[in-house]
XYZ file of C-alpha atoms in Angstrom:
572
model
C 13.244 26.864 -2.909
C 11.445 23.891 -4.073
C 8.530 23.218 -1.409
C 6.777 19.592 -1.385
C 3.338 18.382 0.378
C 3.501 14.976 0.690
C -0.021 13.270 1.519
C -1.023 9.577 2.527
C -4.928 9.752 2.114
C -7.821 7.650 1.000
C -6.870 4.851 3.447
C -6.209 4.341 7.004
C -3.442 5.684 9.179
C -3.795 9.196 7.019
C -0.701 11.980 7.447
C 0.862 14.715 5.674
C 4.757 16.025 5.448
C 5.981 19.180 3.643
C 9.602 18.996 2.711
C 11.520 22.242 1.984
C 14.784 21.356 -0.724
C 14.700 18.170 0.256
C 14.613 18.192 4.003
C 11.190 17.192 5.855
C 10.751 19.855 7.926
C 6.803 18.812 9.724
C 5.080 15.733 9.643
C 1.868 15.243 11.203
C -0.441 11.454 11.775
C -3.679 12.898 11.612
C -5.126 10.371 14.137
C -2.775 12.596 16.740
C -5.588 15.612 15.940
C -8.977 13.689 15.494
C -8.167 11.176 18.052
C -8.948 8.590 15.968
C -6.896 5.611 15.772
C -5.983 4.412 12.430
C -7.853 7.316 11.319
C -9.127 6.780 7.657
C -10.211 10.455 7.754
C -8.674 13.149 5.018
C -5.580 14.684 6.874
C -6.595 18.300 6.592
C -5.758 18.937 10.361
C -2.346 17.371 9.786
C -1.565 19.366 6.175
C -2.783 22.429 7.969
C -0.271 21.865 10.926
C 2.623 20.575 8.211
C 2.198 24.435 6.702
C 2.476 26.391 9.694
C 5.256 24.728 10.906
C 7.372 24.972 7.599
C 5.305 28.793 7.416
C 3.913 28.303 4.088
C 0.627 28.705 1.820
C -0.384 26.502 -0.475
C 0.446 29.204 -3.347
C 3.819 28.636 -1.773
C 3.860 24.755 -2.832
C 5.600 23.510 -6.529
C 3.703 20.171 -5.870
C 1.270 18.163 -3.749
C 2.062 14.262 -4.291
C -0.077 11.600 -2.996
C 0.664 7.944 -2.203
C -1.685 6.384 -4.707
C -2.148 6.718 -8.100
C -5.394 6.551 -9.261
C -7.298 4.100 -11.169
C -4.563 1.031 -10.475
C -5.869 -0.261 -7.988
C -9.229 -0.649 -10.140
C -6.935 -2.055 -12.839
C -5.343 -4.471 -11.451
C -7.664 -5.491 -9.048
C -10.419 -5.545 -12.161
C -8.379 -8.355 -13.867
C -7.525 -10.371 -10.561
C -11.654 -9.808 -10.109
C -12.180 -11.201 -13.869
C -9.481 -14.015 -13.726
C -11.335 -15.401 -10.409
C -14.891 -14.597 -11.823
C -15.435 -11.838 -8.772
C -17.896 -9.784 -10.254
C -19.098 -8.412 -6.977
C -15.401 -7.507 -6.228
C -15.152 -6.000 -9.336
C -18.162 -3.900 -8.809
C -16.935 -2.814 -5.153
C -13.613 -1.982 -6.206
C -15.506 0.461 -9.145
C -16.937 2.262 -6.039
C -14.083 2.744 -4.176
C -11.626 4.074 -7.299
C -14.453 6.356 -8.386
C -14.861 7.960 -4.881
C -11.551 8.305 -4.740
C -10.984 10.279 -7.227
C -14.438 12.345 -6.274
C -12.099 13.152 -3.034
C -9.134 14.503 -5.116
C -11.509 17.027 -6.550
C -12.760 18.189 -3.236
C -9.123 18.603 -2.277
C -8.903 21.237 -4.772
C -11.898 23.131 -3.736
C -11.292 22.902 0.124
C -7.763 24.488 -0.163
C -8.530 26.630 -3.233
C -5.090 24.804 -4.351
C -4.562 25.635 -8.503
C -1.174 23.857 -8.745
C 0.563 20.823 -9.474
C -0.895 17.462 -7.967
C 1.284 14.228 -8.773
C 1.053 10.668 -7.587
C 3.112 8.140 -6.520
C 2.757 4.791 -5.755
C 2.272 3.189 -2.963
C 4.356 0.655 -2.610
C 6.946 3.155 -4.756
C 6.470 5.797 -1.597
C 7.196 2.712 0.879
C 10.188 2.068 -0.801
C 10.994 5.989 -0.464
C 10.359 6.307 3.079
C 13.190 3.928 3.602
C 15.832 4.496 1.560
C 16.084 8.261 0.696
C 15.298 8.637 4.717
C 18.649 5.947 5.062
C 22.054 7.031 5.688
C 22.891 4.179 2.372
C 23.970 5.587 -0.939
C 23.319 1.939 -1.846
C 20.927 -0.751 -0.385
C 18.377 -3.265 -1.784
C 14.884 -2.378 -0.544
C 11.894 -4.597 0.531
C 8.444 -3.635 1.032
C 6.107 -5.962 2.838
C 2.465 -4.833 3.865
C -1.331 -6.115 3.085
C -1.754 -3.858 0.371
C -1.718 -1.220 -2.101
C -1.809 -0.479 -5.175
C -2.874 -4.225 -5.731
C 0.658 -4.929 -4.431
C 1.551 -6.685 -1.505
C 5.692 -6.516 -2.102
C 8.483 -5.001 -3.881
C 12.184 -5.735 -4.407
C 13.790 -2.862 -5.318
C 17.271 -1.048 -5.304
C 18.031 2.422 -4.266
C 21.575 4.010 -5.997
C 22.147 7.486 -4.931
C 18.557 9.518 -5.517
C 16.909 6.918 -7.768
C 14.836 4.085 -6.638
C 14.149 0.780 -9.488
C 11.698 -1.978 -8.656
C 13.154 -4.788 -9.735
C 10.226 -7.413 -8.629
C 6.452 -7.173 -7.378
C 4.472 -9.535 -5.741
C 0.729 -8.729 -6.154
C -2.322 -9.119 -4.025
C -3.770 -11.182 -3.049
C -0.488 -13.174 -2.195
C -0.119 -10.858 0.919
C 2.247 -11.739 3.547
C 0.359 -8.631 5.650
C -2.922 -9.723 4.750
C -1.748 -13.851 6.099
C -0.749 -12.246 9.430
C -3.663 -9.999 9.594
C -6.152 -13.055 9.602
C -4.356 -14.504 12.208
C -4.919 -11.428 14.121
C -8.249 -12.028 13.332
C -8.799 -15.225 14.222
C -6.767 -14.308 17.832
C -9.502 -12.346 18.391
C -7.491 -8.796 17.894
C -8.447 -6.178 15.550
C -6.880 -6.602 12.174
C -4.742 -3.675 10.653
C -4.006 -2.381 14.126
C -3.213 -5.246 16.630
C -0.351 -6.962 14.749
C 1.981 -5.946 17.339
C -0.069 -8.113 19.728
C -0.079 -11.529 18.269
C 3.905 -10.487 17.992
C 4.069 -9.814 21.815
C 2.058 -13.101 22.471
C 3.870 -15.223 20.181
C 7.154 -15.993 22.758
C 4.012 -17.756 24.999
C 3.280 -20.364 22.484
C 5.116 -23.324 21.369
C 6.042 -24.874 17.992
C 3.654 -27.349 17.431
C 0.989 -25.977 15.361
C 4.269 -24.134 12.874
C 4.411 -27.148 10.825
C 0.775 -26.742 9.819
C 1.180 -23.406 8.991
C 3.448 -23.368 6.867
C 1.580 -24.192 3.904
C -0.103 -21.554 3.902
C 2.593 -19.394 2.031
C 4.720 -21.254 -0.900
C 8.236 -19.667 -1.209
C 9.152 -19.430 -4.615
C 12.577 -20.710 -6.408
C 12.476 -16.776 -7.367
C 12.722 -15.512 -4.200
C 9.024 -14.729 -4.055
C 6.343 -16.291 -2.498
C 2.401 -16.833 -3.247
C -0.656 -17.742 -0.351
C -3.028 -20.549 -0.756
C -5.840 -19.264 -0.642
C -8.082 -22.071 0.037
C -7.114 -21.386 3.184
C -8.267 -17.787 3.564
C -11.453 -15.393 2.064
C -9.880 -11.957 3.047
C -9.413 -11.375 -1.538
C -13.516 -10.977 -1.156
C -15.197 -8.418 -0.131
C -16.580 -8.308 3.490
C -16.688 -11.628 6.058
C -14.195 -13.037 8.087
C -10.834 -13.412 6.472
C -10.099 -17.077 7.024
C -12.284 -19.741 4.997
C -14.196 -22.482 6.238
C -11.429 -24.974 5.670
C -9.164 -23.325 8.096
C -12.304 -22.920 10.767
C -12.331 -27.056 10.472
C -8.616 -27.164 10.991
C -8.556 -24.994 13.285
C -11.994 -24.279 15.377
C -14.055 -20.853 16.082
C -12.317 -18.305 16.012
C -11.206 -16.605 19.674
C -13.695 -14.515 20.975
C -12.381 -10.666 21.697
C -10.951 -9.928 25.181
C -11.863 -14.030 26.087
C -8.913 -16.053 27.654
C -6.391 -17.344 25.545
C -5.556 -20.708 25.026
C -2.877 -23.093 24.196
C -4.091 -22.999 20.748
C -4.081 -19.135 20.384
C -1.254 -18.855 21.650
C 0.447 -21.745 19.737
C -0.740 -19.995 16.669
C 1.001 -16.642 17.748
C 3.886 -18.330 17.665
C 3.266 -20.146 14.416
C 2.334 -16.973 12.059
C 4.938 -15.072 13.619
C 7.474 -17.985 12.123
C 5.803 -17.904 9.150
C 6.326 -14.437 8.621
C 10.268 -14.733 9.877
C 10.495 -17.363 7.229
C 8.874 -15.043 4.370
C 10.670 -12.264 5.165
C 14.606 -14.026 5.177
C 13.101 -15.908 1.880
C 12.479 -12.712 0.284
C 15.724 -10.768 1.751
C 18.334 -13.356 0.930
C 17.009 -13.493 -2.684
C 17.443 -9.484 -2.855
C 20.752 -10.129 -1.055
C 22.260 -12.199 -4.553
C 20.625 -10.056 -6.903
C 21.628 -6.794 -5.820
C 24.592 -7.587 -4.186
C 23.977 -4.745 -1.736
C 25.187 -5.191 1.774
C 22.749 -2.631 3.060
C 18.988 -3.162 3.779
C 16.002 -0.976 3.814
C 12.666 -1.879 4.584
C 9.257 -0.421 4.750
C 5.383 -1.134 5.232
C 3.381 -2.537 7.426
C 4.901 -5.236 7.926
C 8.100 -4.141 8.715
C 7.120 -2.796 12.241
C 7.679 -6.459 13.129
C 10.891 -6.064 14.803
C 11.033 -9.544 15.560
C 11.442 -10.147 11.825
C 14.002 -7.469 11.133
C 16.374 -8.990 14.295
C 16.868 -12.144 12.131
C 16.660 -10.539 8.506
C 19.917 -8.259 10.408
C 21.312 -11.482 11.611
C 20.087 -13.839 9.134
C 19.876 -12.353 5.678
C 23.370 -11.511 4.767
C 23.245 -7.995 4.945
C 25.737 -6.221 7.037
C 23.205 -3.297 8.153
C 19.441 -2.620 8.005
C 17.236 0.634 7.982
C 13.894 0.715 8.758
C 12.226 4.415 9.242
C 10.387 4.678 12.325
C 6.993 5.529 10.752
C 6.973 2.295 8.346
C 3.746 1.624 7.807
C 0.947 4.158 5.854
C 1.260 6.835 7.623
C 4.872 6.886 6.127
C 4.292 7.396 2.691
C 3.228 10.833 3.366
C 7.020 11.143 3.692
C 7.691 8.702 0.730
C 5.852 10.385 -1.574
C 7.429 14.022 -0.978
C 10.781 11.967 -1.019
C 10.183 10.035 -4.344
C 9.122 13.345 -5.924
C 12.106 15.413 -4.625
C 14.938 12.842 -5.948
C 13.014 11.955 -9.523
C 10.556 14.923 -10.391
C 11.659 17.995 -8.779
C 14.116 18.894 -11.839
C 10.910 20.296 -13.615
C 10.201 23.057 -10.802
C 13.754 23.855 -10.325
C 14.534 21.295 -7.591
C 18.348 19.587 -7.387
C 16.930 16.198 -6.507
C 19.903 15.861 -4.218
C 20.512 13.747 -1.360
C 20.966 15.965 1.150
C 19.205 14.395 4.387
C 18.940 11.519 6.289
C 16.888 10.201 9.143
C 18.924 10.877 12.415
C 15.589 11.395 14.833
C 11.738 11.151 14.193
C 10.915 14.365 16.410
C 8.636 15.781 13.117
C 5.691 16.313 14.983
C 3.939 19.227 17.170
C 5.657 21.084 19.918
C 3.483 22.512 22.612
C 4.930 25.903 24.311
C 5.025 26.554 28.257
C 1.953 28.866 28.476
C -0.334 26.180 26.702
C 1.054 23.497 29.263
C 0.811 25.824 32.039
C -2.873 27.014 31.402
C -3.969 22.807 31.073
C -1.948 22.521 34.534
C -4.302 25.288 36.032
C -7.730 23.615 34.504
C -6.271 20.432 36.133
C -7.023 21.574 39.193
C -4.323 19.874 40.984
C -1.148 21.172 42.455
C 1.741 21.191 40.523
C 5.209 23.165 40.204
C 7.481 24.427 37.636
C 11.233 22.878 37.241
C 14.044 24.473 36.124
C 15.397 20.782 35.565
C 12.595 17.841 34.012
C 15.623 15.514 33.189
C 16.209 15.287 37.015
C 12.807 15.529 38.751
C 11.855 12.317 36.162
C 14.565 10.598 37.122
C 14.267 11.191 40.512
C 10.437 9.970 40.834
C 11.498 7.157 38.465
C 14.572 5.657 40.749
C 11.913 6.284 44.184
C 9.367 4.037 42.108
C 6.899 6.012 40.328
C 4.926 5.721 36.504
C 6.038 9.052 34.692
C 4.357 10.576 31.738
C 6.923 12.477 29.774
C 5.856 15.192 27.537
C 9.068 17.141 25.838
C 9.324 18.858 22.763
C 8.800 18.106 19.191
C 6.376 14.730 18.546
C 7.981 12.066 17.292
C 5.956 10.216 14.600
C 4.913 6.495 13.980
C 3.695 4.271 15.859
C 6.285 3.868 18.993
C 6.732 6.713 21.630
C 10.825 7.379 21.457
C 10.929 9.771 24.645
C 8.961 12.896 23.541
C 5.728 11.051 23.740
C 6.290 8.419 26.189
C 5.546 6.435 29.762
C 8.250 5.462 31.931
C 9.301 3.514 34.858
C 12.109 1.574 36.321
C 13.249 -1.232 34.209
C 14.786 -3.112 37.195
C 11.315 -4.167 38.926
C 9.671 -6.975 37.675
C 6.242 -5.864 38.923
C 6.539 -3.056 36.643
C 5.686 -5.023 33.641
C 2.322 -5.706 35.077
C 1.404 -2.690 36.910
C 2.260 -0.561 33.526
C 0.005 -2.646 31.314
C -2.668 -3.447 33.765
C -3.169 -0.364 35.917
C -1.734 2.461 33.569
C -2.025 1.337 29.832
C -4.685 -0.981 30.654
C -4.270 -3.766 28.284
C -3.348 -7.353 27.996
C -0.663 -8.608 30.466
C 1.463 -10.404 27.617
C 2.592 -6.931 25.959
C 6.237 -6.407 26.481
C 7.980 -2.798 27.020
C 11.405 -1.416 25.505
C 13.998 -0.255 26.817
C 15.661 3.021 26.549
C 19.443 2.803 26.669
C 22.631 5.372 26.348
C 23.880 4.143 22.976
C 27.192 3.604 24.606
C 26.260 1.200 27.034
C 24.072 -0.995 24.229
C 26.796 -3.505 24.107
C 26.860 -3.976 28.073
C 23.285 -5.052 28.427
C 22.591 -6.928 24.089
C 24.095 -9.166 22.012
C 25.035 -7.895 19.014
C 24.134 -4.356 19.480
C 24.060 -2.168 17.138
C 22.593 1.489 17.067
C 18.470 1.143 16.894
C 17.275 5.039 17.364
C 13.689 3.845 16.242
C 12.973 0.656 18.116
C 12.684 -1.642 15.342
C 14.476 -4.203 16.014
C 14.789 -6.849 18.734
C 18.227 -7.986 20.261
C 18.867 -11.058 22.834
C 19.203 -9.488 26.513
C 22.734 -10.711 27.783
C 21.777 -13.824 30.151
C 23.500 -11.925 33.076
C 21.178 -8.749 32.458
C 18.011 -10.506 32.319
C 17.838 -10.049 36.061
C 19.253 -6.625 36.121
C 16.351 -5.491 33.487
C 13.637 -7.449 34.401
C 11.093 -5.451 33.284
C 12.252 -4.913 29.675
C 13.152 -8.303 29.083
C 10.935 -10.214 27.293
C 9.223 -14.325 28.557
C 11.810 -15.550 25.308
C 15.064 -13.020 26.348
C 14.674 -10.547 23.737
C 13.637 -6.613 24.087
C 12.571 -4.140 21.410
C 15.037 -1.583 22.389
C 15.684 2.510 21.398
C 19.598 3.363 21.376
C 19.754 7.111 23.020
C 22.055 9.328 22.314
C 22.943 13.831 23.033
C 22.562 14.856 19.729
C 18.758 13.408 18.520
C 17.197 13.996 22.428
C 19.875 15.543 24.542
C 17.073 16.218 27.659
C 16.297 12.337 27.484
C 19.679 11.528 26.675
C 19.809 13.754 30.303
C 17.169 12.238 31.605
C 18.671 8.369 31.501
C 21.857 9.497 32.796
C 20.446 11.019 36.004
C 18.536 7.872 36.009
C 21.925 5.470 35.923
C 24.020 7.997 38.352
C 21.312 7.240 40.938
C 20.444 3.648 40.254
C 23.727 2.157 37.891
C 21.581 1.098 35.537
C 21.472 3.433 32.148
C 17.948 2.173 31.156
C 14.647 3.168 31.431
C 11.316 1.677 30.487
C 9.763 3.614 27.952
C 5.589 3.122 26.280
C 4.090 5.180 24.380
C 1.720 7.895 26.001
C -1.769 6.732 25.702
C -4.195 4.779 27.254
C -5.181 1.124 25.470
C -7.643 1.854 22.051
C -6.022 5.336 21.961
C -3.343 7.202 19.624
C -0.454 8.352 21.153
C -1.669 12.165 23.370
C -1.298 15.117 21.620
C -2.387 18.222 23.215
C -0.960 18.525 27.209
C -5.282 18.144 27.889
C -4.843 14.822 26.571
C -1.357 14.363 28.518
C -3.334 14.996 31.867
C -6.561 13.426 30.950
C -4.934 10.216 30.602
C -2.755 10.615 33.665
C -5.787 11.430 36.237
C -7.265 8.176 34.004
C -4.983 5.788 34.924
C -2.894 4.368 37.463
C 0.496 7.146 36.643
C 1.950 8.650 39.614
C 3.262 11.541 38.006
C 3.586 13.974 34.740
C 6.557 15.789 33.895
C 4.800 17.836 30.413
C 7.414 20.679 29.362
C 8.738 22.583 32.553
C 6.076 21.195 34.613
C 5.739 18.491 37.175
C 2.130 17.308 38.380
C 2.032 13.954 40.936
C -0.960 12.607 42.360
C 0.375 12.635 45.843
C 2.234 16.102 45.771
C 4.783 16.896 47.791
C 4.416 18.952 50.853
C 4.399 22.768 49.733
C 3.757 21.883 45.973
C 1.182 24.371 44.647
C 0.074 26.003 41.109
C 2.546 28.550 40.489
C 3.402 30.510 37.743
C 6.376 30.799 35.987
């Protein structure tokens, strides 16, 4: 048995995986545990709940890998500081690389860990998480984020288990980092609200694209590089765009104020530009591998906007992207890299023996533990012999569900373990979801659910998207039919369902569609706006007696907030 801790630390979104011959068999976000969104903290509540689920020791491990390697980012960043005469940067960057390697130490000593401790890259654990996790025996791989390792992108190819990086582009030409200033400037929180600018973007128009553009030069290579008069996030500290954008462009939107033409014209305008960078890139990796498959990874690949046209677009006939693509991911990279090209010197095979099917890596909570936060609740509730049914029977009479059931799933997007739902074929929905239940902005679309086998029914060109990464045209007839999934511009991010990944949601969506036709649900993740996605059942319940929800179906337990007559605490 060759066992494998794989750790993303020392930056935000922290996680750990352990991976048994191969095979993840736990991975845990520690911002699930600490409750801290893009937690930067050291993922010692996720490593411990990675061992007890694979029931191991850390005597028990041949390797702990972590998604960085060690002075690089000093190196490379030290010349970029030297070449631009950055001494300050230089300095700053000193600080970080020796801290971080302060924290490796203290790894040691908090886990009394003697063994083997390896590093990866970052970008190299990207490029990991999405192809070993692929059904492809061959694809080209892209990697798009703000940063790491002083890279922003790789090109790469992945050939049974071995992964080559066939082109880099370094920081601070950052596709990630472009689109995070724009988030910025929108008046979101960078490196966390990049999904909003690409919800708001379908409100804006085309006029201010042209202007934008300039801002990123695609390459005759197939790469691309950012003018940077145009930004100051490659210094340390301050806002990210320079004065000669704030003259183009004017102040910057104020947080939570009301959103203009302009802000919204310049939604629509970086999320083109990054479109545009992305099918430059892919097309180039398209001729030089010659691959017909696609993988892709980072940050910004959770832009599913970007990966419907790179599937349509780019030449490639399919395209994988895990659903945990950004940081939090490499924790799974890194164990992945390390199985296929080091594990021959612990014993290891290095053979491709798994593939993604499902992202349900995450905690499971058992009836007693639900059962005992039902009782603290203090209202009534009842058991069910049949969750499926009772959700899809307060979802068809009208009613906001919370749905807790079984194992997590990780990353960022709730795929029916972790998840809010309500009836796709009210309009309404879409606002009294974000603005009375999630409570945040009215421009943020929802997915849809959908039985795989009906996909083709209600989306042009459908094909099977477990982990809601890409977006797909709603069929002009079913626009009205799914009103509430359907996005202002016609597209929806949707999650194919199917028995053999979730069979009780799988259950659930079918009771759904015998009672209304329609084989759809609406489906958010399970938190509250600033939150991560709930955890613990306390968290489950909190959040339903905080916001508008009508009911919670957590495990083998239903809880409403109008109960039924004779509904009661009861035990199993």
């Amino acid at each position: 048995m060759t066992a494998i801790l794989g750790i993303n630390c020392f930056s935000h979104d922290t996680a750990a995986c352990v991976m048994v011959d191969g095979v993840p068999v736990a991975m845990g976000e520690e911002e699930r545990f600490n409750r801290d969104r893009h937690t930067k903290a050291f993922p010692d509540l996720a490593i411990s709940f990675c061992l007890a689920e694979a029931g191991l020791r850390f005597s028990d491990l041949d390797a702990v890998v972590m998604a960085h390697h060690a002075g690089r980012d000093f190196a490379r960043g030290a010349s970029d500081a030297i070449r631009r005469a950055s001494p300050k940067r230089l300095a700053a960057q000193a600080f970080v690389d020796g801290r971080l390697m302060v924290r490796e130490a203290d790894f040691r000593r908090r886990w009394s860990y003697t063994g083997r401790i390896d590093h990866v890259g970052h970008h190299e654990a990207h490029a990991a998480s999405a192809f070993f996790a692929s059904p492809f025996d061959r694809a080209a791989v892209l990697t798009l984020d703000r940063g790491g390792d002083f890279l922003s992108s790789t090109l790469g190819l992945g050939e049974g288990n071995r992964l080559r990086i066939l082109n880099e582009v370094a920081n601070p030409n950052s596709l990630g980092e472009v689109y995070s200033a724009l988030t910025w400037f929108l008046g979101f929180q960078p490196n966390g609200d990049e999904g909003k600018v690409m919800g708001l973007a379908p409100y804006g128009g085309p006029r201010l694209s042209e202007e934008l553009k300039p801002l990123v030069h695609l390459r005759p290579d197939g790469l691309f590089s950012v003018d940077l008069s145009w930004f100051r996030y490659q210094r340390e500290g301050g806002r990210p765009v320079s004065p000669k954008f704030l003259r183009r462009h004017g102040a910057p939107r104020t947080p939570e104020g009301s959103l203009t033409e302009r802000d919204k014209s310049l939604a629509y305008a970086v999320q083109q530009l990054a479109e545009d960078v992305g099918l430059h890139v892919a097309r180039r990796l398209r001729e030089t591998t010659g691959a017909s498959k696609l993988c892709l990874s980072g940050g910004v690949a959770l832009n599913c906007v970007m990966n419907g046209r790179l599937l349509r677009e780019a030449g490639f006939d399919e395209v994988f992207v895990q659903p945990a693509a950004s940081d939090a991911g490499n924790a799974l990279g890194a164990a992945l890299w390390w199985w296929h090209h080091r594990s021959a010197a612990t014993g290891g095979t290095g053979e491709r023996t798994w593939s993604m099917e499902h992202a349900y890596l995450g905690t499971d909570v058992p009836d007693r533990h639900v059962e005992r936060a039902m009782d603290r609740l203090g209202r009534p509730y009842r058991r069910t012999s049949d969750p499926a049914g009772e959700a899809a029977d307060l979802l068809s009479d009208g009613k906001v569900v919370g749905w807790f059931q079984g194992r997590a799933e990780v990353g960022p997007r709730a795929l029916g373990a972790r998840s809010i739902l309500a009836d796709p074929r009210k309009a309404e929905m879409r606002d009294v979801v974000n603005l009375q239940v999630k409570r945040r902005e009215w421009f943020r679309p929802f997915a849809p659910s959908i039985l795989d086998e009906a996909g083709s029914e209600y989306f042009d060109g459908y094909v099977r998207n477990p982990f809601m990464t890409l977006a797909f045209d709603v069929r002009r007839e079913m626009r009205d039919v799914i009103p509430a999934v359907t996005h202002v511009d016609g597209t929806s991010r949707l999650q194919s369902v199917w028995e053999r990944t979730n069979p009780l949601y799988t259950r659930l969506i079918r009771s759904f569609a015998a009672k209304t036709g329609v084989p759809v649900v609406l489906n958010t993740s399970y938190n509250l706006r600033g939150e991560p996605i709930v955890h613990r059942p306390e968290d489950a319940l909190a959040d339903f007696e905080r916001s508008g929800m009508d009911a919670a179906v957590i495990g083998n337990y239903v809880v409403e907030k109008s109960a039924p007559e004779g509904s009661g605490a009861t035990s199993p």
